[in-house]
PDB file of C-alpha atoms in Angstrom:
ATOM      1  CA  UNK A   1     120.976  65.721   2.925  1.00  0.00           C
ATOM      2  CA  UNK A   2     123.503  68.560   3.401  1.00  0.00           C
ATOM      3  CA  UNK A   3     122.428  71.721   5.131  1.00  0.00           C
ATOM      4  CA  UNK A   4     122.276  74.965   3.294  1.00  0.00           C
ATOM      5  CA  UNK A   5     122.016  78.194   5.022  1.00  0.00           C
ATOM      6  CA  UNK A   6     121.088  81.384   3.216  1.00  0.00           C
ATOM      7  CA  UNK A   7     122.662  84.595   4.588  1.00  0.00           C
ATOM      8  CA  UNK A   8     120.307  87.359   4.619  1.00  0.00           C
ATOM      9  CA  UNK A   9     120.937  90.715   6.470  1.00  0.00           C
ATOM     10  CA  UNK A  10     119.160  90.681   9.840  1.00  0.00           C
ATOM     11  CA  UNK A  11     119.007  93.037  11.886  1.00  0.00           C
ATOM     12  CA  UNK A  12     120.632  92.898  15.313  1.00  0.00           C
ATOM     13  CA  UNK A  13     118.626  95.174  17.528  1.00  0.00           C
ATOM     14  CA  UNK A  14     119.071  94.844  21.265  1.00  0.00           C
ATOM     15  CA  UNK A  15     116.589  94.670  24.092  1.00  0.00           C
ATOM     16  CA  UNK A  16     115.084  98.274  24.431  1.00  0.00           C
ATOM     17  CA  UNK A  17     116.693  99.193  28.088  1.00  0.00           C
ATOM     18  CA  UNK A  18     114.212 101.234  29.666  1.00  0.00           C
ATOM     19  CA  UNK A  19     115.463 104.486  30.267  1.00  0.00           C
ATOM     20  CA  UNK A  20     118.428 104.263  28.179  1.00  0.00           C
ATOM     21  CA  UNK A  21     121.005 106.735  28.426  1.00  0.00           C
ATOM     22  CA  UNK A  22     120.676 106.840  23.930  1.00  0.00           C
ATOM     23  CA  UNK A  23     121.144 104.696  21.380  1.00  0.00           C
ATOM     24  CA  UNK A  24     124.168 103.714  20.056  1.00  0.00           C
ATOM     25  CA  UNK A  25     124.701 102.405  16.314  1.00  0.00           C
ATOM     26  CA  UNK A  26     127.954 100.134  16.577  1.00  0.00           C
ATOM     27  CA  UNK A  27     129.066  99.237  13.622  1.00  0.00           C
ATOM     28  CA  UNK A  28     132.057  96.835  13.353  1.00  0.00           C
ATOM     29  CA  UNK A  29     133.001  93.550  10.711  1.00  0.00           C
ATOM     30  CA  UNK A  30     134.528  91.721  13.768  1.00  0.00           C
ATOM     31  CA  UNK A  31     131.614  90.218  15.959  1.00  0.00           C
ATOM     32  CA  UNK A  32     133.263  89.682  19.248  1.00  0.00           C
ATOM     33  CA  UNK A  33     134.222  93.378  19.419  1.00  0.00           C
ATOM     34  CA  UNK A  34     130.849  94.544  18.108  1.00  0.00           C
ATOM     35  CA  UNK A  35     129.338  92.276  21.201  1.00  0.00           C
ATOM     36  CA  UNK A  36     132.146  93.751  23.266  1.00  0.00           C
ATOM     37  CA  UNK A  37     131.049  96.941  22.712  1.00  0.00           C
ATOM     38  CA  UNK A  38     127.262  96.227  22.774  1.00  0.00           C
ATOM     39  CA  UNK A  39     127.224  94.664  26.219  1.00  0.00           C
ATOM     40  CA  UNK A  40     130.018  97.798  27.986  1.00  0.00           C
ATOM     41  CA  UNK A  41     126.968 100.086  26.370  1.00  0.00           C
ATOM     42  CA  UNK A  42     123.893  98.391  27.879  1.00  0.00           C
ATOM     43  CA  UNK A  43     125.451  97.949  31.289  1.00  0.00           C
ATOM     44  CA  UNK A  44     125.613 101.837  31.486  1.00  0.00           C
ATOM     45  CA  UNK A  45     121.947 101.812  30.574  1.00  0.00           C
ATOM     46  CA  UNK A  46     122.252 103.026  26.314  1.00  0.00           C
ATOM     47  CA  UNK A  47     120.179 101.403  23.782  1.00  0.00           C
ATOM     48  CA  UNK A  48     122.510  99.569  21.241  1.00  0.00           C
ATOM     49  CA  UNK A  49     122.064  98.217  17.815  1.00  0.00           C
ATOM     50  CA  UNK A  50     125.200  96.788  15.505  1.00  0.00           C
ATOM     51  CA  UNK A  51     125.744  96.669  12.369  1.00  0.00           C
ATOM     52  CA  UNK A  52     128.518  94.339  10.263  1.00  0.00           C
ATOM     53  CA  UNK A  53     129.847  96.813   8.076  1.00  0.00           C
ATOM     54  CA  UNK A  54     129.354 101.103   6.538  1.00  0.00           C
ATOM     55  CA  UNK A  55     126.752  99.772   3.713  1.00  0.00           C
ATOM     56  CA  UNK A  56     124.686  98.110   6.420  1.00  0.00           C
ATOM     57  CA  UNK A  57     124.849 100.964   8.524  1.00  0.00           C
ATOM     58  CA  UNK A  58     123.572 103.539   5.804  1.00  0.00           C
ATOM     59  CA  UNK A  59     120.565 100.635   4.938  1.00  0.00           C
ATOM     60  CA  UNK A  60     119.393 100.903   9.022  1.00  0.00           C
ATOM     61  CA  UNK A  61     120.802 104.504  10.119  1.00  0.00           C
ATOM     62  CA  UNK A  62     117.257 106.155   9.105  1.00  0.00           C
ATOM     63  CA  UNK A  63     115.381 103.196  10.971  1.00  0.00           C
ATOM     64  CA  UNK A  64     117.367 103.356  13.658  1.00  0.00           C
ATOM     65  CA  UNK A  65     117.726 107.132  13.951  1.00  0.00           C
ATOM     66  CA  UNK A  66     121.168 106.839  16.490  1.00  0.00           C
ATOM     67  CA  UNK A  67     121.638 109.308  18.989  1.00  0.00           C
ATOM     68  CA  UNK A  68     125.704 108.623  18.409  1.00  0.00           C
ATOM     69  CA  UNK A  69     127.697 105.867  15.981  1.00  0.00           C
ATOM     70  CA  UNK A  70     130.670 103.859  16.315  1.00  0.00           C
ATOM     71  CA  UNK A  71     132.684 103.113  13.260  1.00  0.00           C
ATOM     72  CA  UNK A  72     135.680 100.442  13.144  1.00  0.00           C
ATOM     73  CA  UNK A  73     137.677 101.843  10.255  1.00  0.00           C
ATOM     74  CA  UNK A  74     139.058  98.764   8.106  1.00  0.00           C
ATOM     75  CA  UNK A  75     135.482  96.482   7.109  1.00  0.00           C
ATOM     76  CA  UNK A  76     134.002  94.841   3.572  1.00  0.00           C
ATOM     77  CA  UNK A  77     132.011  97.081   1.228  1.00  0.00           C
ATOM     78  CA  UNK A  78     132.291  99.950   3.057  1.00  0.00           C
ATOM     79  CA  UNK A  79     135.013 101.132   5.058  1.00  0.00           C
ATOM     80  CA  UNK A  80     134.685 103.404   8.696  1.00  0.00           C
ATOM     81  CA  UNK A  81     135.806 106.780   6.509  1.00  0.00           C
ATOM     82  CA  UNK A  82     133.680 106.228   3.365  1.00  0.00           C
ATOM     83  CA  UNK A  83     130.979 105.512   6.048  1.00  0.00           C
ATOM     84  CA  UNK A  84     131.807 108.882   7.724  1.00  0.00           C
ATOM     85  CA  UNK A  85     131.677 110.985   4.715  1.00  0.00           C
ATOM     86  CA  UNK A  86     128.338 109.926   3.430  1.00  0.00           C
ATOM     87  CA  UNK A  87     126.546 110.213   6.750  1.00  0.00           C
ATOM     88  CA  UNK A  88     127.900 113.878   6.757  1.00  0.00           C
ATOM     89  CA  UNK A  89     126.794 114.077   3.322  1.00  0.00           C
ATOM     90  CA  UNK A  90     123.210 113.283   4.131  1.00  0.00           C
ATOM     91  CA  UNK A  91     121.085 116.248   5.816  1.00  0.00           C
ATOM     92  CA  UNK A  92     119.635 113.139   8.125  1.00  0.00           C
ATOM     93  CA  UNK A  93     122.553 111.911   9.584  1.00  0.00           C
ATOM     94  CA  UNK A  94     124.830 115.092   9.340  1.00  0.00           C
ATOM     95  CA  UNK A  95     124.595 116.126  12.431  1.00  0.00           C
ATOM     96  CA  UNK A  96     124.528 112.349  14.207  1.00  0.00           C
ATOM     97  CA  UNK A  97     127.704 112.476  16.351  1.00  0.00           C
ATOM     98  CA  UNK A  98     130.188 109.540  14.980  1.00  0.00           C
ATOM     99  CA  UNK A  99     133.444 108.315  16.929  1.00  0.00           C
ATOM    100  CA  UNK A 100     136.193 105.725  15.346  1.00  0.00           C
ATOM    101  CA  UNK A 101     136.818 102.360  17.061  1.00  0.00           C
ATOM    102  CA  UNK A 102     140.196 101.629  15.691  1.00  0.00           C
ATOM    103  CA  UNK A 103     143.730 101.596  15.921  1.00  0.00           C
ATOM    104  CA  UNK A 104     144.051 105.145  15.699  1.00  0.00           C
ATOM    105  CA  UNK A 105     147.327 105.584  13.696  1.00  0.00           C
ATOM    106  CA  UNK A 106     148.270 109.119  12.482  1.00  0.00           C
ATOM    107  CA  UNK A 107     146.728 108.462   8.994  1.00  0.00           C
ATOM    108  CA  UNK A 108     143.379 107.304  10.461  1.00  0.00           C
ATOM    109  CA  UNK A 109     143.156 110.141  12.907  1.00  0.00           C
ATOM    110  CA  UNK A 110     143.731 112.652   9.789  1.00  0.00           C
ATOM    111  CA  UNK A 111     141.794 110.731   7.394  1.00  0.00           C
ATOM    112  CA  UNK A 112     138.605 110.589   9.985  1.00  0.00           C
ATOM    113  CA  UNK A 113     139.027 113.947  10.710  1.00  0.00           C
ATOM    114  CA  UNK A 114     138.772 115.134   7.098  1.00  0.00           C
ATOM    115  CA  UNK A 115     135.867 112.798   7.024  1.00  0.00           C
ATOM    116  CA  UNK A 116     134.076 114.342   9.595  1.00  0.00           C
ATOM    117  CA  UNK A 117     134.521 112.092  12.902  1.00  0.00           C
ATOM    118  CA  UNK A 118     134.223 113.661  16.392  1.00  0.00           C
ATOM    119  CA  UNK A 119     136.045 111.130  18.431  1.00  0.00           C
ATOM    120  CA  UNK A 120     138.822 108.517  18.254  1.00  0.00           C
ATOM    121  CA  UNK A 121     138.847 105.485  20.733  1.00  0.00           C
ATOM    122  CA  UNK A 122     141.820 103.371  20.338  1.00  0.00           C
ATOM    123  CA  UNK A 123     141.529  99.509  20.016  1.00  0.00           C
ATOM    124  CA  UNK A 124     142.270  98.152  22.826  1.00  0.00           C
ATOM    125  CA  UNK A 125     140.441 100.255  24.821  1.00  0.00           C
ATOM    126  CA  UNK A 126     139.041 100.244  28.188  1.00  0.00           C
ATOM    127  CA  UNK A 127     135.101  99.940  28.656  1.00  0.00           C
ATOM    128  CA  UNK A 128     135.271 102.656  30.869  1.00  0.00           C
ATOM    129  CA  UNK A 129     136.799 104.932  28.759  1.00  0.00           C
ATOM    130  CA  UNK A 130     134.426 103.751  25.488  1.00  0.00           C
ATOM    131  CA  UNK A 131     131.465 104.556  27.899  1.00  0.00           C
ATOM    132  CA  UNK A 132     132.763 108.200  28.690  1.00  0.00           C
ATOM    133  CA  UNK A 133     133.145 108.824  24.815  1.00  0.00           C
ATOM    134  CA  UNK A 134     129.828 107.647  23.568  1.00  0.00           C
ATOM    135  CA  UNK A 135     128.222 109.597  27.286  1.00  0.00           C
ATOM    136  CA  UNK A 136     130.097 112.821  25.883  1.00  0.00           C
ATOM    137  CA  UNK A 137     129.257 112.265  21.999  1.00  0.00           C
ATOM    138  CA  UNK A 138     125.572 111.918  23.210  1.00  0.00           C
ATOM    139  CA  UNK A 139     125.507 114.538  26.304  1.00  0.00           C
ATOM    140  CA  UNK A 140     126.638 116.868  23.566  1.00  0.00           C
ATOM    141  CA  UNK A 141     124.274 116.128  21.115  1.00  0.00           C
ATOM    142  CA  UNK A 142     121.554 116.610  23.301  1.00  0.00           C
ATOM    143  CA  UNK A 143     123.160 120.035  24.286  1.00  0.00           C
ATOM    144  CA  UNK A 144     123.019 121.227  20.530  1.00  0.00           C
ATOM    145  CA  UNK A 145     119.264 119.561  20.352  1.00  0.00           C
ATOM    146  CA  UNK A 146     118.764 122.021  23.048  1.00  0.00           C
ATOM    147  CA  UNK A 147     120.248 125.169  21.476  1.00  0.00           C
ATOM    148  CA  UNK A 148     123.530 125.286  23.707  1.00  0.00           C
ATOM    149  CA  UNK A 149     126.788 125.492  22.365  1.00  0.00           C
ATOM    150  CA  UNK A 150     128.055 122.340  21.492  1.00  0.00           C
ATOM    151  CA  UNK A 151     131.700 122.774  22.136  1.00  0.00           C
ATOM    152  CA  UNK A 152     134.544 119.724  21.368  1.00  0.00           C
ATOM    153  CA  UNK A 153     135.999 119.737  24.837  1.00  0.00           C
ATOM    154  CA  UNK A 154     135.564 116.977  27.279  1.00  0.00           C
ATOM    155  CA  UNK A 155     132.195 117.211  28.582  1.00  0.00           C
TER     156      UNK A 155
END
């Protein structure tokens, strides 16, 4: 008797790190950089959960309710800039801090900004440095939650 397997969506929350510094949303087609990035994140104490794609991320962003996102830019169904534009579309997720995990060429740096991205990690990148990003993204978000100014600098 052959096996059949029958691919639903699951989701692929993370142990709840008590804590946690935020929670991440990574969201990346490849799985060994969306564990990659998972495991840098809980080390330094933030709640992740991943998603394979942009359409999975829109079904879970709501349930999830991210403090920051990661977004490779080239995946199936949805790609990291359409993803962009319709979180910034929604009054929900407007306002939910998003950086690219890519290659960062000229055309996706200009194309995310236009989009609405606030960061840019290139791929490869160094855990450290991915840690500082998503620590900014977050540390500013919690700023504006607050009723500072934001700013865009390095925080």
């Amino acid at each position: 008797m052959a096996k059949t397997r029958t691919r639903k969506l699951r989701r692929t929350y993370s142990r709840v790190v008590s804590g946690a510094s935020g929670r991440v949303l990574v969201v990346d087609d490849n799985k060994v950089i969306r564990q990659l990035i998972k495991v840098n994140l809980e080390l330094e104490g933030f709640e992740v959960v991943t998603a394979n794609d942009g359409a999975e991320c829109l079904d879970v962003v709501h349930r999830v309710r991210p403090d920051v996102i990661t977004l490779d830019v080239v995946m199936p169904r949805l790609d990291g800039f359409g993803t962009a534009a319709q979180l910034r579309a929604d009054p929900r997720t407007q306002h939910v801090p998003v950086a690219i995990v890519s290659a960062c060429t000229q055309h996706e740096v200009e194309a995310g900004i236009e989009a609405g991205v606030d960061a840019f990690l290139a791929k490869p990148f160094e855990p450290a440095e991915l840690v500082r990003v998503v620590r900014r993204l977050v540390e500013r978000k919690d700023r504006e939650r607050k009723g500072a100014p934001a700013g865009r600098g390095r925080g």
